[in-house]
PDB file of C-alpha atoms and ligand atoms in Angstrom:
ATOM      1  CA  UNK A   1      44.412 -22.974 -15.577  1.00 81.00           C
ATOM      2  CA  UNK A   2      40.794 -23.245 -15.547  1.00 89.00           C
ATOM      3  CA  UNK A   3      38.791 -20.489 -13.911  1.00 91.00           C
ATOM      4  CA  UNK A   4      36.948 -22.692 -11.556  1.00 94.00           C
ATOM      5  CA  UNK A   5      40.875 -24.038 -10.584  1.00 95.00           C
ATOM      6  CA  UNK A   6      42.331 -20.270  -9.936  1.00 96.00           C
ATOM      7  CA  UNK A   7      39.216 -19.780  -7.253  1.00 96.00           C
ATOM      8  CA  UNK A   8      40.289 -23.067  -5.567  1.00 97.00           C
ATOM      9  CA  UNK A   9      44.012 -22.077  -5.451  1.00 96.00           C
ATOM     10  CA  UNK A  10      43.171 -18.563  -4.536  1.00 96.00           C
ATOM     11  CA  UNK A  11      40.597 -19.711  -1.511  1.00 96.00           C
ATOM     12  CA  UNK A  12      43.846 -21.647   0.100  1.00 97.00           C
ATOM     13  CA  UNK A  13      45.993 -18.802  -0.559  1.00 97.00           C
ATOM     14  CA  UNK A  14      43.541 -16.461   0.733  1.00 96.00           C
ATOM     15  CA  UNK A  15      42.544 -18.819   4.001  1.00 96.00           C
ATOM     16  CA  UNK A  16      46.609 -19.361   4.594  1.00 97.00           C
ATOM     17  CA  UNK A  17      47.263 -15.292   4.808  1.00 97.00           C
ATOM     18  CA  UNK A  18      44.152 -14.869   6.907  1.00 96.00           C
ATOM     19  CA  UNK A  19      45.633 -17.509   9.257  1.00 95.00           C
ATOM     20  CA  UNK A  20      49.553 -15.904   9.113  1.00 97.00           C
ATOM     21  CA  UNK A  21      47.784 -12.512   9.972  1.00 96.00           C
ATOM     22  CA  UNK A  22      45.182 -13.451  12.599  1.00 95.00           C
ATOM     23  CA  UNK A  23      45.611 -17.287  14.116  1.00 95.00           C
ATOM     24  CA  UNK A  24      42.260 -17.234  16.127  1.00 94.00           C
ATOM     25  CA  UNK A  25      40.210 -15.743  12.850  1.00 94.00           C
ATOM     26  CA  UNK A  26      38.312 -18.468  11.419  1.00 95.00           C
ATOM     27  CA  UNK A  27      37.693 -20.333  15.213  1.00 95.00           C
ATOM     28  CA  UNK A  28      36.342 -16.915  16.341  1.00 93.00           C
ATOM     29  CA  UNK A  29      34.025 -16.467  12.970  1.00 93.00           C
ATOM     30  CA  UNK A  30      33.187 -20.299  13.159  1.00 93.00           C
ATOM     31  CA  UNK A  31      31.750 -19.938  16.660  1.00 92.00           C
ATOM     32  CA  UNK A  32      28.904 -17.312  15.503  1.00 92.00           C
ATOM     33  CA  UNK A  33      27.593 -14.391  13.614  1.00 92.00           C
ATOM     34  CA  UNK A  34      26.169 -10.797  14.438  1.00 95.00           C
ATOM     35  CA  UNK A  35      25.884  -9.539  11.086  1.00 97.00           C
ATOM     36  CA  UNK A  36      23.767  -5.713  11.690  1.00 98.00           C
ATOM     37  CA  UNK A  37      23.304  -5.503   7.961  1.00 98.00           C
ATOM     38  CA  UNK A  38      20.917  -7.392   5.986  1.00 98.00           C
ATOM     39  CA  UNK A  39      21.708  -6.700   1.844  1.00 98.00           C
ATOM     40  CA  UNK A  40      19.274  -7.448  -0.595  1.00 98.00           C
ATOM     41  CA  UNK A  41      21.438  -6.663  -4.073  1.00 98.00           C
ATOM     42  CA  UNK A  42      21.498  -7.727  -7.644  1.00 98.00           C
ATOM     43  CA  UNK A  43      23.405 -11.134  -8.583  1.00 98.00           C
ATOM     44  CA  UNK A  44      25.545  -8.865 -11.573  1.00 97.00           C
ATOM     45  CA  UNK A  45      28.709 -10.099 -10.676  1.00 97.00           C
ATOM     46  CA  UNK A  46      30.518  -6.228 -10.432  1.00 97.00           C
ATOM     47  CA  UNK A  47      28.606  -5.543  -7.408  1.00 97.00           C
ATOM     48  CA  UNK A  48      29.601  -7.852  -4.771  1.00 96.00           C
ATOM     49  CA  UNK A  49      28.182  -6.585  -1.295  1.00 96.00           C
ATOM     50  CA  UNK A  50      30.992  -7.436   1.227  1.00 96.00           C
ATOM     51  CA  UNK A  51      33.738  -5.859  -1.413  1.00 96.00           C
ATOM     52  CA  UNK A  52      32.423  -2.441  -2.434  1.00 97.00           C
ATOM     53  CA  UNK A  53      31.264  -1.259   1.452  1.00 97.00           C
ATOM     54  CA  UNK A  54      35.005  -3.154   2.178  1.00 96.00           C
ATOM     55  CA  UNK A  55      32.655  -5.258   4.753  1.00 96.00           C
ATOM     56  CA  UNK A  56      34.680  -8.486   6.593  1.00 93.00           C
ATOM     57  CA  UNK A  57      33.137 -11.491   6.815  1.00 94.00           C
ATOM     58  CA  UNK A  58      30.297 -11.630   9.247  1.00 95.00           C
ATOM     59  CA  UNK A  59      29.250  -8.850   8.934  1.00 97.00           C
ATOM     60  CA  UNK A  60      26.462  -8.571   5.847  1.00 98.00           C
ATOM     61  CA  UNK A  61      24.286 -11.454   6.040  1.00 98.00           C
ATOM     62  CA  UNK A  62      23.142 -11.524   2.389  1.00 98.00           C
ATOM     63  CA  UNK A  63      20.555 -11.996  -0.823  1.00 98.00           C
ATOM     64  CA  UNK A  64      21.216 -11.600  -4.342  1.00 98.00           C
ATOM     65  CA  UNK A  65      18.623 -11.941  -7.277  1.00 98.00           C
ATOM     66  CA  UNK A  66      18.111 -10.158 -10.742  1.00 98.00           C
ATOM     67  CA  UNK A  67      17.525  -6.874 -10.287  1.00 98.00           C
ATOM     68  CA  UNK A  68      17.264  -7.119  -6.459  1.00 98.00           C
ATOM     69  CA  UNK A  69      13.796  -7.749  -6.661  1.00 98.00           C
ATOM     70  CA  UNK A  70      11.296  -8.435  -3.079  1.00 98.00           C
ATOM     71  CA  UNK A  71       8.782 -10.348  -4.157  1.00 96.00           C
ATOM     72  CA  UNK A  72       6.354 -11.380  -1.880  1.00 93.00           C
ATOM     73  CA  UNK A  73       5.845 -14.967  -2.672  1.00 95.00           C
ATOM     74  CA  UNK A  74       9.750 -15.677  -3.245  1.00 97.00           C
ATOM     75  CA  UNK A  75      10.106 -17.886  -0.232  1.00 97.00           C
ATOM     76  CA  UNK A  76      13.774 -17.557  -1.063  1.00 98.00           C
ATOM     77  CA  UNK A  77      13.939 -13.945  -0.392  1.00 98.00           C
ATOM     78  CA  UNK A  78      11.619 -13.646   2.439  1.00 98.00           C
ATOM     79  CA  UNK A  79      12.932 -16.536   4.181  1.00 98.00           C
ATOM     80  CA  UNK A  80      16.234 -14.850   3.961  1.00 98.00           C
ATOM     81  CA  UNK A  81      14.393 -11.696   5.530  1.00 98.00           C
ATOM     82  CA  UNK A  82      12.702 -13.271   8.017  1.00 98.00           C
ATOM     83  CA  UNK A  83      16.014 -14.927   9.643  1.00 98.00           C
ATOM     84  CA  UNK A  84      17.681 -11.688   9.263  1.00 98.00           C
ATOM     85  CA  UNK A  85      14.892  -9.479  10.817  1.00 98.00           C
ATOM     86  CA  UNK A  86      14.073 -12.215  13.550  1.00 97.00           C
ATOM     87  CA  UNK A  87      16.552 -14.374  14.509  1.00 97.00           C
ATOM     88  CA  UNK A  88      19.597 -11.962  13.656  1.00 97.00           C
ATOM     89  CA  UNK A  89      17.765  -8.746  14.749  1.00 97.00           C
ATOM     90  CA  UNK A  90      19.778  -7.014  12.415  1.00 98.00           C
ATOM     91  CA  UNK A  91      19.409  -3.501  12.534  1.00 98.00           C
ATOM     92  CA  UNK A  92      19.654  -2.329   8.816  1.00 98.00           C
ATOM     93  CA  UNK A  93      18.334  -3.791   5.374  1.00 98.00           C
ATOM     94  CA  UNK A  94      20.017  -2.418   2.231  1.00 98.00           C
ATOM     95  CA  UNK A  95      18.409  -3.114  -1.382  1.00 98.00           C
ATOM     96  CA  UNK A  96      20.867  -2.058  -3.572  1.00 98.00           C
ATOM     97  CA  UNK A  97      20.734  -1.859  -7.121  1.00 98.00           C
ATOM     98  CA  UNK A  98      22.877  -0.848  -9.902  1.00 98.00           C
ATOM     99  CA  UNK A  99      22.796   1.504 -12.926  1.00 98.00           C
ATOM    100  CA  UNK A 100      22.995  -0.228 -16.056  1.00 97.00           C
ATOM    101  CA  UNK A 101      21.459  -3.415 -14.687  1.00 98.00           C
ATOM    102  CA  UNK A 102      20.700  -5.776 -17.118  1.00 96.00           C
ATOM    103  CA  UNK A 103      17.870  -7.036 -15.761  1.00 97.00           C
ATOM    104  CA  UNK A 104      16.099  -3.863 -15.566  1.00 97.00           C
ATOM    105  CA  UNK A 105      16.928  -2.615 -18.625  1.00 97.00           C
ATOM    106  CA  UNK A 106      15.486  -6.036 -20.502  1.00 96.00           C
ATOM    107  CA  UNK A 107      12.352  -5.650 -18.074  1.00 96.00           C
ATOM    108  CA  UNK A 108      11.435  -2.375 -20.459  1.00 96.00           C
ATOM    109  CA  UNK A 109      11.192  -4.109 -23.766  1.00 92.00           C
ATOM    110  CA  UNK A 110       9.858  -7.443 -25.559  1.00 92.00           C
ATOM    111  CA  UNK A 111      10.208 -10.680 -24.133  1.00 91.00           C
ATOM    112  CA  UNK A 112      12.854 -13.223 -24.762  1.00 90.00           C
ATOM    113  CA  UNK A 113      11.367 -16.623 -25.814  1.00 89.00           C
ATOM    114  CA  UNK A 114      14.004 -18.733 -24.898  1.00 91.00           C
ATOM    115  CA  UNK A 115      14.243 -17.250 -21.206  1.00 92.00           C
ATOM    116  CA  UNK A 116      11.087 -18.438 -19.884  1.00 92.00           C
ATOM    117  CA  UNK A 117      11.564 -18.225 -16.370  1.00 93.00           C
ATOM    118  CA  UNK A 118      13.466 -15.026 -16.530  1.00 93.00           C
ATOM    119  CA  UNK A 119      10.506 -13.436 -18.335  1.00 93.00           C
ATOM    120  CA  UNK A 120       8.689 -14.469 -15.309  1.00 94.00           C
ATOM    121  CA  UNK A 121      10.809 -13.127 -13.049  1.00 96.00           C
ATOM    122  CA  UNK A 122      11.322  -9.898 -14.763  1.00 96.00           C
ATOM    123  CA  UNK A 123       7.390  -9.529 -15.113  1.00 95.00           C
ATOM    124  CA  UNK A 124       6.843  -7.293 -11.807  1.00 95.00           C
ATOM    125  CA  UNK A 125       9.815  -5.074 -13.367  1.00 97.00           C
ATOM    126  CA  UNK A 126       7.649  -4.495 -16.240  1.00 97.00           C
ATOM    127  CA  UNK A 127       4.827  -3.198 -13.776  1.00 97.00           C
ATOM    128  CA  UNK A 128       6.893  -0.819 -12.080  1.00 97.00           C
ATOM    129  CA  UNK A 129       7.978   0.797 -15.424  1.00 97.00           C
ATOM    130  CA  UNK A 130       4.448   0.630 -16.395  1.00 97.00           C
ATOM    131  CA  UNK A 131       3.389   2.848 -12.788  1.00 97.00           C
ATOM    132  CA  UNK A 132       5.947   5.341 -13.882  1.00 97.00           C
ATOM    133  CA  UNK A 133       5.967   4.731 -17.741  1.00 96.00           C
ATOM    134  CA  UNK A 134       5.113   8.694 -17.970  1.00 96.00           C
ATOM    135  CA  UNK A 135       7.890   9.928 -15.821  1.00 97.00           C
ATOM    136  CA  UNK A 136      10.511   7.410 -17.307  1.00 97.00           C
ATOM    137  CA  UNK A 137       9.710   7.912 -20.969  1.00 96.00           C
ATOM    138  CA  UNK A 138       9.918  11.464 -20.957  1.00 97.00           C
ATOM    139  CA  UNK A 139      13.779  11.270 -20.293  1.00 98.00           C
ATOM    140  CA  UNK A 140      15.632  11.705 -23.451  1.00 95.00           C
ATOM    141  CA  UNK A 141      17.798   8.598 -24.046  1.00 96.00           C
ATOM    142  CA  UNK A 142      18.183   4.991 -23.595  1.00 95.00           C
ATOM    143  CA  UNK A 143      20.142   4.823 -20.537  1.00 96.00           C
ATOM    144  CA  UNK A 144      18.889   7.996 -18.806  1.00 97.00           C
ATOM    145  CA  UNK A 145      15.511   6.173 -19.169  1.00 97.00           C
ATOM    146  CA  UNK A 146      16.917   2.882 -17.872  1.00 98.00           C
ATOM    147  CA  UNK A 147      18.765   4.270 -14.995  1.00 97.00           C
ATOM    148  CA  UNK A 148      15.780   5.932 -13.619  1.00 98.00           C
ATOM    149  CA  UNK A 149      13.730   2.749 -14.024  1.00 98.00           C
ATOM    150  CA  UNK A 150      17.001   1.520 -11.430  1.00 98.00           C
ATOM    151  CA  UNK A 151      16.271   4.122  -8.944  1.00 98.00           C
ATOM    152  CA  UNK A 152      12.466   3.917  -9.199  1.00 98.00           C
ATOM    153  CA  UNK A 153      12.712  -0.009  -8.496  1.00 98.00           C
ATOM    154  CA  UNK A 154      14.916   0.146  -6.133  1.00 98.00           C
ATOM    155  CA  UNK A 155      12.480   2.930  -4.236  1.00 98.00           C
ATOM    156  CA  UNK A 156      10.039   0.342  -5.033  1.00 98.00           C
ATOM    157  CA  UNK A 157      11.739  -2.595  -3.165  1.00 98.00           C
ATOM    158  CA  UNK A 158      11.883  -1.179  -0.255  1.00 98.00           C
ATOM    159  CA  UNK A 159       8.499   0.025  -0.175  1.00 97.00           C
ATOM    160  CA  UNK A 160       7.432  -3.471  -0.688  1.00 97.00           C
ATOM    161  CA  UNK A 161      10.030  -4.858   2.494  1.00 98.00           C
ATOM    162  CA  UNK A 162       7.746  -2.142   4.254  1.00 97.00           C
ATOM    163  CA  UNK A 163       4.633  -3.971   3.143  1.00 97.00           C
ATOM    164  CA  UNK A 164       5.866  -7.691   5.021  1.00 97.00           C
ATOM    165  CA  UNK A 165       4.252  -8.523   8.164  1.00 95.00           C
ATOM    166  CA  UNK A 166       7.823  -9.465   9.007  1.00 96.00           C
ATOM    167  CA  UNK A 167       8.979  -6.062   8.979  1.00 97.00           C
ATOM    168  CA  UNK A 168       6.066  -4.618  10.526  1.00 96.00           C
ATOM    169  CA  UNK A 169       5.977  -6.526  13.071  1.00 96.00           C
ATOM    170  CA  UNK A 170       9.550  -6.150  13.684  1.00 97.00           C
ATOM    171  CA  UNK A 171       8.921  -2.270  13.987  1.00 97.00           C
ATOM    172  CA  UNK A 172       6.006  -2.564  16.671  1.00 94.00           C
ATOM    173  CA  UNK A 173       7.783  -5.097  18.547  1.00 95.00           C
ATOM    174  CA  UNK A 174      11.654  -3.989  18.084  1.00 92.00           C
ATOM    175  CA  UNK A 175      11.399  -0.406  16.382  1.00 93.00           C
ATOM    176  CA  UNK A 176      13.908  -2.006  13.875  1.00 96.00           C
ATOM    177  CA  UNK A 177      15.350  -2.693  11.609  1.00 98.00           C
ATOM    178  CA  UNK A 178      15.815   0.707   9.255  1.00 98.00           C
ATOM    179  CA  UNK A 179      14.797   0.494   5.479  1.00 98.00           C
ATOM    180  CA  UNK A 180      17.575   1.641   3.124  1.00 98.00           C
ATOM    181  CA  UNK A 181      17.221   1.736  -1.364  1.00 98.00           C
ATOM    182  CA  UNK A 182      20.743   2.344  -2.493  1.00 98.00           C
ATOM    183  CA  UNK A 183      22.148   2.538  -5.868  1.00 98.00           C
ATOM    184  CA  UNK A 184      25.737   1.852  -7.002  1.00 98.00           C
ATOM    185  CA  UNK A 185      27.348   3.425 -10.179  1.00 98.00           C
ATOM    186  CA  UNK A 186      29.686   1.028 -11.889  1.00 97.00           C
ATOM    187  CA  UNK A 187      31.523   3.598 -13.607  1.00 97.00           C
ATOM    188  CA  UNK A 188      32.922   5.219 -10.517  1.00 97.00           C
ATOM    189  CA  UNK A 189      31.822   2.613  -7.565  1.00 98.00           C
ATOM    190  CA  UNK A 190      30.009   5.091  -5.643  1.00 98.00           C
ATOM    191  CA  UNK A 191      26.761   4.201  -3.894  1.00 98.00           C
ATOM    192  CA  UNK A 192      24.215   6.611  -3.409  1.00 98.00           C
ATOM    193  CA  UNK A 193      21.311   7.011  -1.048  1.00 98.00           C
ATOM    194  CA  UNK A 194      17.640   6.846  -2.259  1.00 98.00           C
ATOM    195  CA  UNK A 195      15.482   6.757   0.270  1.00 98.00           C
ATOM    196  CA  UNK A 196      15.872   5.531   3.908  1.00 98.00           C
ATOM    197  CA  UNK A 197      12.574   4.502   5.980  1.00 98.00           C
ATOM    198  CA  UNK A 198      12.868   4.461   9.624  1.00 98.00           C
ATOM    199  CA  UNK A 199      10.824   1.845  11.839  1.00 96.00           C
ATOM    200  CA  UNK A 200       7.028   3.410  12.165  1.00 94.00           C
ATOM    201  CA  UNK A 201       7.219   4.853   8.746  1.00 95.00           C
ATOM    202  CA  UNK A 202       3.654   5.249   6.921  1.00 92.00           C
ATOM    203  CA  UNK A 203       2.573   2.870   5.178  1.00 93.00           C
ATOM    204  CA  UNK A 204      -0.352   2.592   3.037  1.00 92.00           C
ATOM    205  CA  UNK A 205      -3.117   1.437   4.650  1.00 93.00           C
ATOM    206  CA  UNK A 206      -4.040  -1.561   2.308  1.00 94.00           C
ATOM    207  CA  UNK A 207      -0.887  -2.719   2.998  1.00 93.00           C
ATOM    208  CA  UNK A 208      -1.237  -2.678   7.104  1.00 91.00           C
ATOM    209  CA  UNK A 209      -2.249  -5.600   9.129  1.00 83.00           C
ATOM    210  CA  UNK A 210      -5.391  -5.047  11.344  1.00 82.00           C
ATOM    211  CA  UNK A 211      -5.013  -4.786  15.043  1.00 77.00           C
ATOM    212  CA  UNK A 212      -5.696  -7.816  16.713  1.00 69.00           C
ATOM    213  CA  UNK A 213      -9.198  -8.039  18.148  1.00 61.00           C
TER     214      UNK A 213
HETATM  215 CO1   CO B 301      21.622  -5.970 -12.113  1.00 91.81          CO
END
């Protein structure tokens, strides 16, 4: 069977059981959703959002890119942020990345020719190594060097969710939603905690908007 044909046969399975065990599910979940967790992760295919926080449906409203990037003129991602932080109010955004991301690890060396538009994409990567290039390079091996490079972007990410007018607007107005950079170890599926910024955090002032005259 063809892998695309196993997903098909798996959804109907899945959707039957889900029926057996709870009739009303999918009318109730159809009707609406509250999600309180906006997730902002990598598209690498071992960390799926809803399955490693064992999250139902409904309840993470999501975003997935390489190397869970926030980049301020990705209408993608900032559309997706905007719906979450006004129209959802949802009370938490998560950026998680993941050690050994490929992304990030092809962000700290040459270019690929043939991957034009991932070169592009990878490019603000590069400038985050290049702010900490002293820090990261003093750590002895490849992925040591790498994995910090993870931690620092995902620091990074948030800091630059912090820098929308969406989200500081959202604090003034809402004092939500709270700022969260998590990173997940594939080898033992942990996530850990980075750094967490509550609404009304400091922020630098070049990044503020000016009071309204
Ligand atoms: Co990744």
């Amino acid at each position: 069977m063809k892998s695309h044909e196993r997903l098909l046969l798996e959804n109907k399975a899945w959707a039957e059981e889900t029926r057996q065990r709870d009739p009303g599910y999918f009318e109730r979940l159809a009707a609406d959703q509250h999600p309180k967790i906006l997730w902002i992760g990598c598209s690498d295919s071992r960390v799926p959002a809803d399955i490693i926080v064992n999250a139902e449906p409904g309840e993470i409203f999501a975003h997935r890119n390489i190397a869970n990037q926030v980049i301020a003129t990705d209408f993608n991602c900032l559309s997706v942020v905007q719906y979450a932080v006004q129209v959802l109010k949802v009370e938490h955004v998560i950026v998680c990345g993941h050690y050994n991301c490929g992304g990030v690890k092809a962000s700290m060396g040459r270019k690929k020719p043939h991957l034009e538009l991932v070169n592009k994409w990878l490019i603000s990567l590069k400038d985050i190594y290049r702010m900490h290039r002293a820090e990261i390079d003093r750590l002895e091996s490849l992925t040591q060097r790498a994995n910090r490079m993870v931690e620092l972007n995902v620091i990074e990410q948030v800091r630059r969710l912090s820098h929308l007018a969406i989200i500081q607007t959202a604090w003034k107005h809402d004092q939500n939603p709270m700022l969260h950079g998590w990173v997940y170890a594939l080898d033992d599926g942990i996530l850990h905690q980075l750094v967490t910024l509550p609404a009304g955090s400091d922020i630098d002032e070049i990044y503020q908007q000016e009071e309204d005259e």
